mmCIF file of C-alpha atoms in Angstrom:
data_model
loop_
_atom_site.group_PDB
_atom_site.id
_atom_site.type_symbol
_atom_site.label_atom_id
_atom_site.label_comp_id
_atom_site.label_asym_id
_atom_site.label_seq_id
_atom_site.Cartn_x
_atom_site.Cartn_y
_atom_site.Cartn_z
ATOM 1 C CA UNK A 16 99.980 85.051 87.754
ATOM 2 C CA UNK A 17 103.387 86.153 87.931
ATOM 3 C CA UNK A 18 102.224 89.432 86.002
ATOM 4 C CA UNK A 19 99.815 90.057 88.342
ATOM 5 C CA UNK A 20 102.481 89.937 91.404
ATOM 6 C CA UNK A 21 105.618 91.521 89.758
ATOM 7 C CA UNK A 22 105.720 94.581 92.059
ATOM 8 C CA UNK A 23 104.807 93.068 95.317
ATOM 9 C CA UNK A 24 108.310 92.781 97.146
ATOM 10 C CA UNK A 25 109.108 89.446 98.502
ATOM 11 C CA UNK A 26 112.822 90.182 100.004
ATOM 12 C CA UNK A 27 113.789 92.111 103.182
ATOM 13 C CA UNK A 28 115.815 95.927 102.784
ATOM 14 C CA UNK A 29 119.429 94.717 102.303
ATOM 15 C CA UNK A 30 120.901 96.029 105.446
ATOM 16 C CA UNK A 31 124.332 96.905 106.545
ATOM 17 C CA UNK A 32 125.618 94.531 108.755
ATOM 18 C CA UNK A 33 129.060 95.728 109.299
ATOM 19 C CA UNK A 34 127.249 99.353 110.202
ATOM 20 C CA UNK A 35 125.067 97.057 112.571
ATOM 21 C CA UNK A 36 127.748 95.707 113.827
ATOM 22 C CA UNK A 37 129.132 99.201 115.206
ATOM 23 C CA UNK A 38 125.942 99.121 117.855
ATOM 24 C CA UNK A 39 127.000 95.993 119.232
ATOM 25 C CA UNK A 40 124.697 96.923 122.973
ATOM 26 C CA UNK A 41 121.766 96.219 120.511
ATOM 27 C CA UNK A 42 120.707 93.379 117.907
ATOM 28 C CA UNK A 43 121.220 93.367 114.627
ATOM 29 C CA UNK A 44 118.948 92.871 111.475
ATOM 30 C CA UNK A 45 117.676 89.757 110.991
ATOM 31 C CA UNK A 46 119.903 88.091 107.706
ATOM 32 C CA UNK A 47 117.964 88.028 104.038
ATOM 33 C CA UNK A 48 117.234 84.067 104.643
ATOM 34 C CA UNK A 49 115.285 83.857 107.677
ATOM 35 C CA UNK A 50 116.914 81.571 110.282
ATOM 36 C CA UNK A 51 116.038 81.326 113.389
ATOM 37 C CA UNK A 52 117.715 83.669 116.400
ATOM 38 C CA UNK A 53 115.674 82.418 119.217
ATOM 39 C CA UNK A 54 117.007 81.139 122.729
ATOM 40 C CA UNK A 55 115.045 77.993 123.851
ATOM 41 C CA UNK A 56 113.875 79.851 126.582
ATOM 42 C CA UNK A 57 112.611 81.961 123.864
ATOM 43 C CA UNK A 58 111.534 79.666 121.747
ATOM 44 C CA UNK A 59 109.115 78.020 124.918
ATOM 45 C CA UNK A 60 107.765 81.472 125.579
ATOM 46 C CA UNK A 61 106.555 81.822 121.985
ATOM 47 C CA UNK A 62 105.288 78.587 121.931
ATOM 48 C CA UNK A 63 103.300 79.692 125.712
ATOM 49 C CA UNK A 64 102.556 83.094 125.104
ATOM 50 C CA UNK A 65 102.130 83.681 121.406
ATOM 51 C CA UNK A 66 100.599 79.772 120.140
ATOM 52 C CA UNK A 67 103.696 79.545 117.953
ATOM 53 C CA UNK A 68 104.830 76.257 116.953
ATOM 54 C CA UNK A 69 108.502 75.797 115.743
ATOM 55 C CA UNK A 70 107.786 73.374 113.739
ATOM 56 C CA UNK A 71 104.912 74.733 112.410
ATOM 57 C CA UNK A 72 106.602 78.491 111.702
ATOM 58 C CA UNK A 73 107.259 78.402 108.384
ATOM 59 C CA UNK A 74 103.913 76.807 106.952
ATOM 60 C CA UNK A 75 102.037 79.591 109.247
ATOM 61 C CA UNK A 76 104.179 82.029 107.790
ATOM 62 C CA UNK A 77 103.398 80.402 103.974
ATOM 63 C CA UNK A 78 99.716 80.421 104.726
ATOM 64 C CA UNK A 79 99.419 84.205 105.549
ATOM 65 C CA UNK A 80 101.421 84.891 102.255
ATOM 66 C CA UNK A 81 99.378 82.895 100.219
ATOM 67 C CA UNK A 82 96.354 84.785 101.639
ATOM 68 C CA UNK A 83 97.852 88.083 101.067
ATOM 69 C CA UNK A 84 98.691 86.845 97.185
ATOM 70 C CA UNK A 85 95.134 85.091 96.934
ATOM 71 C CA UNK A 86 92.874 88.091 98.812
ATOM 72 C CA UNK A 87 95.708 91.224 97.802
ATOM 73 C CA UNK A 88 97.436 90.792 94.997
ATOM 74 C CA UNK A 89 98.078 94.753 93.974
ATOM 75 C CA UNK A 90 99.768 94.999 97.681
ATOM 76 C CA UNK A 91 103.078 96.059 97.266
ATOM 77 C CA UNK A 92 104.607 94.221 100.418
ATOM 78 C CA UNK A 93 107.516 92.614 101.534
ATOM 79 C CA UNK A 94 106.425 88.893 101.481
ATOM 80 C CA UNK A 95 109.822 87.177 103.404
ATOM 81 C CA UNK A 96 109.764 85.080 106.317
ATOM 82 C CA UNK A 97 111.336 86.867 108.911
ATOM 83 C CA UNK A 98 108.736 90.286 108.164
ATOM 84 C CA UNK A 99 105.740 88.496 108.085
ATOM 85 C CA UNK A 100 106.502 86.452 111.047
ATOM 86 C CA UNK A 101 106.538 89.866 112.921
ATOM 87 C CA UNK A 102 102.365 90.078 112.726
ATOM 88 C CA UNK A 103 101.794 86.383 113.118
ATOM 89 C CA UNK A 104 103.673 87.180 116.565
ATOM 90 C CA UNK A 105 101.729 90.248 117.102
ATOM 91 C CA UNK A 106 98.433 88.603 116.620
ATOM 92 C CA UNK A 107 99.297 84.910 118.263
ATOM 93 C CA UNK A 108 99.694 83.068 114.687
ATOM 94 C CA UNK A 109 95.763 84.103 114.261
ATOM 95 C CA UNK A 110 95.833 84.067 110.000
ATOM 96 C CA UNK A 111 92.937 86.723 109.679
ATOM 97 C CA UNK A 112 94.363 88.679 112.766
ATOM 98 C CA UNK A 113 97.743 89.060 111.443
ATOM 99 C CA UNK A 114 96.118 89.383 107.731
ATOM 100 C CA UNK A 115 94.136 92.662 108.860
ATOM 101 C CA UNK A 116 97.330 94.425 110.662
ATOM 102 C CA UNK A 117 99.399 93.716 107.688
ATOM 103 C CA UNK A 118 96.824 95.836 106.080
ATOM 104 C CA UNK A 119 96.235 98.511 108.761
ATOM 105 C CA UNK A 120 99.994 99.108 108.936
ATOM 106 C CA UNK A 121 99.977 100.073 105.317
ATOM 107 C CA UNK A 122 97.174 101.804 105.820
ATOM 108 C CA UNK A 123 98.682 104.298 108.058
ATOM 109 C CA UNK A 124 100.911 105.049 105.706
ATOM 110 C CA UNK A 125 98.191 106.518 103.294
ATOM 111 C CA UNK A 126 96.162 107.915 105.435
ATOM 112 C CA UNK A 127 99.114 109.720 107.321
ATOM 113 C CA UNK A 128 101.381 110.744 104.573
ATOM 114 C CA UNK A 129 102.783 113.785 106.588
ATOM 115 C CA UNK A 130 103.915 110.865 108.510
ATOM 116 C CA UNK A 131 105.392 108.417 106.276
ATOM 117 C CA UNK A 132 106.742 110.773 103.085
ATOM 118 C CA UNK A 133 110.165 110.370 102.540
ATOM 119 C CA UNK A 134 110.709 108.782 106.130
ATOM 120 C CA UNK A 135 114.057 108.526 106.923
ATOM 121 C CA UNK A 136 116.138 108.889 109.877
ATOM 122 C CA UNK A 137 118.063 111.833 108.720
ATOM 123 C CA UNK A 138 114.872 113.721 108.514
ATOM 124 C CA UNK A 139 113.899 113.830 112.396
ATOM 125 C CA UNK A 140 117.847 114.476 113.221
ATOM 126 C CA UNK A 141 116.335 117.802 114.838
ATOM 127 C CA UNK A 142 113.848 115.626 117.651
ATOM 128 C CA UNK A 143 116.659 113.283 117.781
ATOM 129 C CA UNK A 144 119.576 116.088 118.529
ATOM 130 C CA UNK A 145 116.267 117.540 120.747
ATOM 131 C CA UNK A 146 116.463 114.458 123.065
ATOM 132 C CA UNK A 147 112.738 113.559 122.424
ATOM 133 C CA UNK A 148 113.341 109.912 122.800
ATOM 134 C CA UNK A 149 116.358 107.440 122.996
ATOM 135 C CA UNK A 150 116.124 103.377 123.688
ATOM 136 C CA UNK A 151 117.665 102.269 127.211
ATOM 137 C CA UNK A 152 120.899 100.081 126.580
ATOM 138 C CA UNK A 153 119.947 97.766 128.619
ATOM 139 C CA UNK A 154 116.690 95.346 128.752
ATOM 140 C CA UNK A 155 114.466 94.673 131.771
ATOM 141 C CA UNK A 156 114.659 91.344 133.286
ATOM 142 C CA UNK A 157 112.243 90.006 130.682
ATOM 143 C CA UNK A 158 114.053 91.172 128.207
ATOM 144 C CA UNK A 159 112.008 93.950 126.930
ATOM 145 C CA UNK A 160 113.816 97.196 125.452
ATOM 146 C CA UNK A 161 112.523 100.390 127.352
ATOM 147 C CA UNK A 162 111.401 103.075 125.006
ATOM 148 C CA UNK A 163 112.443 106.082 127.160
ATOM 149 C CA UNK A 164 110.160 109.285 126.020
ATOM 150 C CA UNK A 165 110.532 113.040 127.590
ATOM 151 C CA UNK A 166 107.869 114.663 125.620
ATOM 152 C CA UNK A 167 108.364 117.758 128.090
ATOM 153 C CA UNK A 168 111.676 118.705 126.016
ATOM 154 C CA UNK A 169 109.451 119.588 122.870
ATOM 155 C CA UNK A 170 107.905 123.451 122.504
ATOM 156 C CA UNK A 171 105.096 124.287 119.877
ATOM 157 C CA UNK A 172 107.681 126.258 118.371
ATOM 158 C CA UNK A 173 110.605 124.045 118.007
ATOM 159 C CA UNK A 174 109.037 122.034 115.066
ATOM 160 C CA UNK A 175 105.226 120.436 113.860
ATOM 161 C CA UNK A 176 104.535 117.873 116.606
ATOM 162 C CA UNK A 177 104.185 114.913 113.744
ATOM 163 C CA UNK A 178 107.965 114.791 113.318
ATOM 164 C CA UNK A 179 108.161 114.075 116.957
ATOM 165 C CA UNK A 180 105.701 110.781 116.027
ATOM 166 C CA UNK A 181 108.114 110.438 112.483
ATOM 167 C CA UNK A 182 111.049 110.052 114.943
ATOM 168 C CA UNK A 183 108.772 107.315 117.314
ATOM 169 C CA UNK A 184 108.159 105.323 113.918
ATOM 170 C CA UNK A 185 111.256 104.683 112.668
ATOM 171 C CA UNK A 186 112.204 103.653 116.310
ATOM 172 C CA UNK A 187 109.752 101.429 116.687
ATOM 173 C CA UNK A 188 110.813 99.909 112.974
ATOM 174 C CA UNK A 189 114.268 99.248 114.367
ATOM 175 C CA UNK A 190 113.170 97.738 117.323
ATOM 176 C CA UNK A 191 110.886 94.954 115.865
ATOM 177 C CA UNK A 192 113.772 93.368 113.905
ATOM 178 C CA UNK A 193 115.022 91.648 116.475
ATOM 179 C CA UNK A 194 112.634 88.468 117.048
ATOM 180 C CA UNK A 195 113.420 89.157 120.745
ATOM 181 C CA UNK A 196 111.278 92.009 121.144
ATOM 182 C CA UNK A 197 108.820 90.196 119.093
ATOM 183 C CA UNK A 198 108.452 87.713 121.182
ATOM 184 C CA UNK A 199 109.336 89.866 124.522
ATOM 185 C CA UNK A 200 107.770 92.994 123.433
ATOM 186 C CA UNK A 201 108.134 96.428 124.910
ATOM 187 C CA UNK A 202 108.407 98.725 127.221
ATOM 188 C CA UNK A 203 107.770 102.460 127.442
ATOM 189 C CA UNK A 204 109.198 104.908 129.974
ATOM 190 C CA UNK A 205 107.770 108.867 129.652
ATOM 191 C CA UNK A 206 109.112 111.583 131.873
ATOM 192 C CA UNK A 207 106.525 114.372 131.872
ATOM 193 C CA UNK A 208 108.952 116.857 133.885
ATOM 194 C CA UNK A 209 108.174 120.561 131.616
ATOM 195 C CA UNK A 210 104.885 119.195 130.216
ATOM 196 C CA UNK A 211 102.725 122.312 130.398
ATOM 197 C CA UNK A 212 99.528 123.605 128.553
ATOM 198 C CA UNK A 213 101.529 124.089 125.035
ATOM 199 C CA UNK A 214 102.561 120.995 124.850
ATOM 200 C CA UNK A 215 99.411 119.091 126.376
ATOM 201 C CA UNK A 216 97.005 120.566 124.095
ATOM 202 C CA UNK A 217 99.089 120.353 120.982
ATOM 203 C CA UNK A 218 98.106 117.199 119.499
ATOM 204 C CA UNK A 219 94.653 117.513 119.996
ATOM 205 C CA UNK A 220 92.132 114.088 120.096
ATOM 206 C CA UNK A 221 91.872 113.626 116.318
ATOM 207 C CA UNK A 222 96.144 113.437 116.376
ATOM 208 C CA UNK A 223 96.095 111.487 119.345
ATOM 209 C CA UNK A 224 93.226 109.086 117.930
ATOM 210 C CA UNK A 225 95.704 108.516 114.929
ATOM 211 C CA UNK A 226 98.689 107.738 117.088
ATOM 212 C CA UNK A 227 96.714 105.096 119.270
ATOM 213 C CA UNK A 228 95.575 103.466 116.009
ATOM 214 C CA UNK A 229 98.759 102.758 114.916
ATOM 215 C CA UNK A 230 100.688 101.359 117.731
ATOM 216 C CA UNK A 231 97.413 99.465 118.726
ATOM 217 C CA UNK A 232 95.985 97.746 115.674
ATOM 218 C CA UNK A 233 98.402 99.493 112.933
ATOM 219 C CA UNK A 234 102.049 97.921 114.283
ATOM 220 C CA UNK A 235 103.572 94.888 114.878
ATOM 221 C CA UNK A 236 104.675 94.893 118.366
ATOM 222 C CA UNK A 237 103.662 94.141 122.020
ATOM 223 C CA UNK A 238 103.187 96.850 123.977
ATOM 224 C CA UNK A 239 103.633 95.600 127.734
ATOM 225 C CA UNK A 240 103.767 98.654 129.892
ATOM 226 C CA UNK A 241 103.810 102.509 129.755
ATOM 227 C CA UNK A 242 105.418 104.009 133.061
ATOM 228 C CA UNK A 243 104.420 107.835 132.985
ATOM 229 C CA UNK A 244 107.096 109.546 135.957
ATOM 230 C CA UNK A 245 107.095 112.975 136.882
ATOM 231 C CA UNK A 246 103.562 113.725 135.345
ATOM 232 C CA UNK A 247 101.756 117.102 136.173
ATOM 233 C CA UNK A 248 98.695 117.906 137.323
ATOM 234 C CA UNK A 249 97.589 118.688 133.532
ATOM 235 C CA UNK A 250 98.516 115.226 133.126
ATOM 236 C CA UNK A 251 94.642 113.920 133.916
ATOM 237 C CA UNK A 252 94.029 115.933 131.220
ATOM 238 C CA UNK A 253 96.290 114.805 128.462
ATOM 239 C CA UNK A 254 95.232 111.131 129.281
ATOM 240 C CA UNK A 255 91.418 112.297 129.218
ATOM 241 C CA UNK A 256 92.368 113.040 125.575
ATOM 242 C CA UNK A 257 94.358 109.200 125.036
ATOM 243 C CA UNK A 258 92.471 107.132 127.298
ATOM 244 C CA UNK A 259 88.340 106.779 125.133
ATOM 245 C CA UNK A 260 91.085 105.623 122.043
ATOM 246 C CA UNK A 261 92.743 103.029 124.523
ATOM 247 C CA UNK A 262 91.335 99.168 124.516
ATOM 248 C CA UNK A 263 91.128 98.138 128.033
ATOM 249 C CA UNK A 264 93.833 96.140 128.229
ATOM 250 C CA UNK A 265 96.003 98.757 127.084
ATOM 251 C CA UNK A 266 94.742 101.281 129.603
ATOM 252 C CA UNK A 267 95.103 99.214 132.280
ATOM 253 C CA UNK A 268 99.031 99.081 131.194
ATOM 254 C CA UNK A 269 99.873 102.405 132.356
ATOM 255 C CA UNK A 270 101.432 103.157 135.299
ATOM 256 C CA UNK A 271 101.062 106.940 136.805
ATOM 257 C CA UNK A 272 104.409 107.279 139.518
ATOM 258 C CA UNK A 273 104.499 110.491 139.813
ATOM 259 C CA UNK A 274 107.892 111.635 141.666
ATOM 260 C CA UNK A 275 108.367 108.494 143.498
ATOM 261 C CA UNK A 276 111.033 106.837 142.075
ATOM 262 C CA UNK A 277 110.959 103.366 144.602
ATOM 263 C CA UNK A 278 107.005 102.979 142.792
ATOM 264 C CA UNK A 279 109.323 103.543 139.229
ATOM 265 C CA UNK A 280 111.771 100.793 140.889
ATOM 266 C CA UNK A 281 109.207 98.089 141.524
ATOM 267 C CA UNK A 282 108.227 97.878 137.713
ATOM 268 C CA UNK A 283 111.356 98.962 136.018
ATOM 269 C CA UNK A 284 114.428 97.993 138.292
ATOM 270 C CA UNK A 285 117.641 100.187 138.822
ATOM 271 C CA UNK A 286 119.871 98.076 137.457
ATOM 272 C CA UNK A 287 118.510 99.328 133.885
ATOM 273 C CA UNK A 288 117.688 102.481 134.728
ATOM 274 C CA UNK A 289 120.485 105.337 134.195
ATOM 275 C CA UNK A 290 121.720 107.527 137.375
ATOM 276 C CA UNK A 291 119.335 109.894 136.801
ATOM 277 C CA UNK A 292 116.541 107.966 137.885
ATOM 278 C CA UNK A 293 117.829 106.247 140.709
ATOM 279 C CA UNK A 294 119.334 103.522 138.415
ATOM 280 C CA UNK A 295 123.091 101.702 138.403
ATOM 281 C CA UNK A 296 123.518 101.825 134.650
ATOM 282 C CA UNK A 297 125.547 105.154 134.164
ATOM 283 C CA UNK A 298 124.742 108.732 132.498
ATOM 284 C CA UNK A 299 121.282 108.845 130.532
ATOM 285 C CA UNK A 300 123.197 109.020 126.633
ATOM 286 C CA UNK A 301 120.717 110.004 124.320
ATOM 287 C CA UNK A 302 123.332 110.323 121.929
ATOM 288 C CA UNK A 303 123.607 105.881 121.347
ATOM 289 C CA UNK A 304 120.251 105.785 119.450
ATOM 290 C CA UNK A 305 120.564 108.779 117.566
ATOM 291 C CA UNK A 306 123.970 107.193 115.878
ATOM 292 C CA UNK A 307 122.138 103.788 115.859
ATOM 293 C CA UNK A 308 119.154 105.458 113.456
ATOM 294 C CA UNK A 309 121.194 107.689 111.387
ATOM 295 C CA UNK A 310 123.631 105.185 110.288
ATOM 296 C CA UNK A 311 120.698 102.991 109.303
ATOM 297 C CA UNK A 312 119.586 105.809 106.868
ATOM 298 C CA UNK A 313 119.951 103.894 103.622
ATOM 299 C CA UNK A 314 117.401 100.719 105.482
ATOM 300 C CA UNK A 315 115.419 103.179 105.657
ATOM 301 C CA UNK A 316 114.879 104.328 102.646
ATOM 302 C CA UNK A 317 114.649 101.290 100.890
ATOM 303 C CA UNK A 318 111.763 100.410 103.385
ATOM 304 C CA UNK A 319 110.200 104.397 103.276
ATOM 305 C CA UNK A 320 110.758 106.345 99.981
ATOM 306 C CA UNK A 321 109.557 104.071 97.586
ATOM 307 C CA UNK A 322 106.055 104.147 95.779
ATOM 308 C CA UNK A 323 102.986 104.082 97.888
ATOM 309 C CA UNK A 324 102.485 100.269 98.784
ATOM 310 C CA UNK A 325 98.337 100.599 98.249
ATOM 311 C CA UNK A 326 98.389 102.270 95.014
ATOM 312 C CA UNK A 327 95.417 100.987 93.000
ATOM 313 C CA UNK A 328 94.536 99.030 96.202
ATOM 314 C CA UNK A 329 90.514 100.306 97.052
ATOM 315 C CA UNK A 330 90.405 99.926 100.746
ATOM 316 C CA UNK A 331 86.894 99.530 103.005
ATOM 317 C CA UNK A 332 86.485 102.612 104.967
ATOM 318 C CA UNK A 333 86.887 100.515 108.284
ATOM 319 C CA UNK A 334 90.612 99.927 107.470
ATOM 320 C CA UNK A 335 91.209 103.187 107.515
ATOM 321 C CA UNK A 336 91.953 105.732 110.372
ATOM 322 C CA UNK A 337 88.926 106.828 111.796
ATOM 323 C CA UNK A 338 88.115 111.422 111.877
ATOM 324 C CA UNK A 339 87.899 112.572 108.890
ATOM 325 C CA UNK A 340 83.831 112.586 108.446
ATOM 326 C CA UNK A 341 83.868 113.001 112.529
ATOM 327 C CA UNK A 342 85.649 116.511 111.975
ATOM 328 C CA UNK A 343 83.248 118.523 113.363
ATOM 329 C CA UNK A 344 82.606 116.164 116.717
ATOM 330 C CA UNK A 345 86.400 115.777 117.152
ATOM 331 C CA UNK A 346 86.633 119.736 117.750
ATOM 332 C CA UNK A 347 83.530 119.881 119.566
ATOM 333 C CA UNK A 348 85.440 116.849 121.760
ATOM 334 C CA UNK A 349 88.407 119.014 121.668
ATOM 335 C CA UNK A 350 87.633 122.503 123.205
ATOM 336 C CA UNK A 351 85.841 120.455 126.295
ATOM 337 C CA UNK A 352 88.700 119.153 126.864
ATOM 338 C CA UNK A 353 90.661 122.164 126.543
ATOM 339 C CA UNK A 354 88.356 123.377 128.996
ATOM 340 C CA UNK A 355 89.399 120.337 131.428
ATOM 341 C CA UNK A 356 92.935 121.012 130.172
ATOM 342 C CA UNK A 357 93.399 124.596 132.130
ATOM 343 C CA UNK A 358 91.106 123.614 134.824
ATOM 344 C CA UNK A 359 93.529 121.036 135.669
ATOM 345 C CA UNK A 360 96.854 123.486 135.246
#
């Protein structure tokens, strides 16, 4: 057997602590032996909210392992407590739940390999510099990180819109270390202001499809709330495209405020929210992430640029992201909606 399972990975990227220590507003890796980092409070709202047992973690975590080993064995994964525990969260310590996102998330990466090739911070430095996205310094009162988006600062012509969703993986990677936001989850803040036609009809549905995949059944983390601000009128439009790809739950997460900021302030309050929307926590500094990322380059590529993790793996067609044999309805799909698109500008 242990021929059969000498390239599956069972240890975490060896990270840099003393470079994690530099960003001390945010958490740092979890160590190579997983110990616990939980708060009680934590630790009860886990046990609430996600069915997980203290005293139970470590055989849960054993028994999805043993299933990947039994059902997987070619499945070049990392197999250590502290990753693994990450989709038992995500799927409320459900074995075959957890089991079949371990799977969709390496999925992604072979369906999607403009995505995932050579992935590495240093390579979206341009949507980072941009000001695409950055992570709020401070969490909301439940302790969720606010992933703040303006998707209105990116132009056709600045650069292929998939480095823009390069740039929102490897930010979502960094925040799921901490087992805070696995257990809290997350939050996501878009300002729309400079959204126009260009931008909105970009991505088109079969992109968009692909990016709802992942962060619904294809990630590891909790989605709690998107808060869109500032949104256009195009903006029924761009979520006509999102919203047939959205479960319901999901959909009913987002929040449309428009300009009012007080509707913004009675689901993210001010005291997390830089000056520049209404907030008492300083200059918006997109500049903190940026550093954060690029000094985790090497992480990075320990986790990204190594052989594909599903070679000689045969997947069912199901796992996989769903458009290629739909090509022709997905631009039939698409120029209707174009249509809606300029109706609504």
């Amino acid at each position: 057997m242990a021929d059969q399972h000498e390239s599956v990975s069972l240890s975490p990227p060896q990270a840099d602590h003393a470079t994690a220590a530099g960003h001390s507003w945010f958490p740092g890796p979890p160590p190579p032996m997983y110990s616990c980092t939980l708060t009680p409070e934590l630790v009860a709202k886990a046990r609430e909210e996600l069915q997980e047992k203290p005293e139970w973690r470590l055989r849960d975590v054993q028994a999805l392992r043993d299933m990947i080993l039994k059902e997987h064995p070619n499945l070049r994964t990392r197999l250590d407590d502290a990753f693994l525990l990450r989709f038992l969260r995500a799927r409320k310590f459900d074995y075959d739940r957890a089991l079949q996102l371990l799977l969709n998330y390496h999925a992604g990466r072979k369906t999607w390999p403009e995505v995932f090739q050579d992935l590495k911070p240093s390579t979206v430095k341009h949507v980072l510099d941009l000001g695409f996205l950055t992570v709020l310094p401070r969490p909301d009162p439940n302790g969720r990180y606010i992933l703040f988006l303006r998707p209105g600062k990116w132009k056709p012509n600045d650069y292929p819109f998939v480095d823009n969703v390069r740039a929102l993986y490897l930010t979502l990677e960094k925040l799921i270390q901490p087992e805070e936001t696995q257990v809290n989850g997350l939050v996501i803040l878009a300002d729309y202001t400079g959204v126009g036609m260009s931008q909105a009809s970009n991505p088109g549905p079969f992109l968009a499809k692909k990016i709802v995949s992942i962060l619904q059944d294809g990630f590891p983390i909790r989605i709690k709330a998107v808060n869109i601000i500032n949104e256009p009128r195009i903006f029924k439009g761009i979520f006509a495209i999102i919203k047939p790809f959205l479960k319901e739950k999901m959909a009913e997460r987002y929040v449309l405020h428009g300009s009012d900021l007080r509707s913004l302030h009675r689901n993210i309050p001010p005291s997390v929210l830089p000056e520049e929307y209404g907030g008492t926590a300083g200059r918006l500094d997109m500049s903190a992430w940026s550093r954060l990322l690029l000094d985790c380059e090497e992480e990075f590529v320990v986790e990204f640029c190594q052989p594909d993790p599903l070679e000689g793996v045969v997947l069912p067609d199901s796992m996989l992201c769903e458009g290629e044999q739909a090509g022709g309805r997905e631009e039939d799909g698409f120029r209707a909606l174009r249509s809606q698109l300029y109706y609504c500008y």
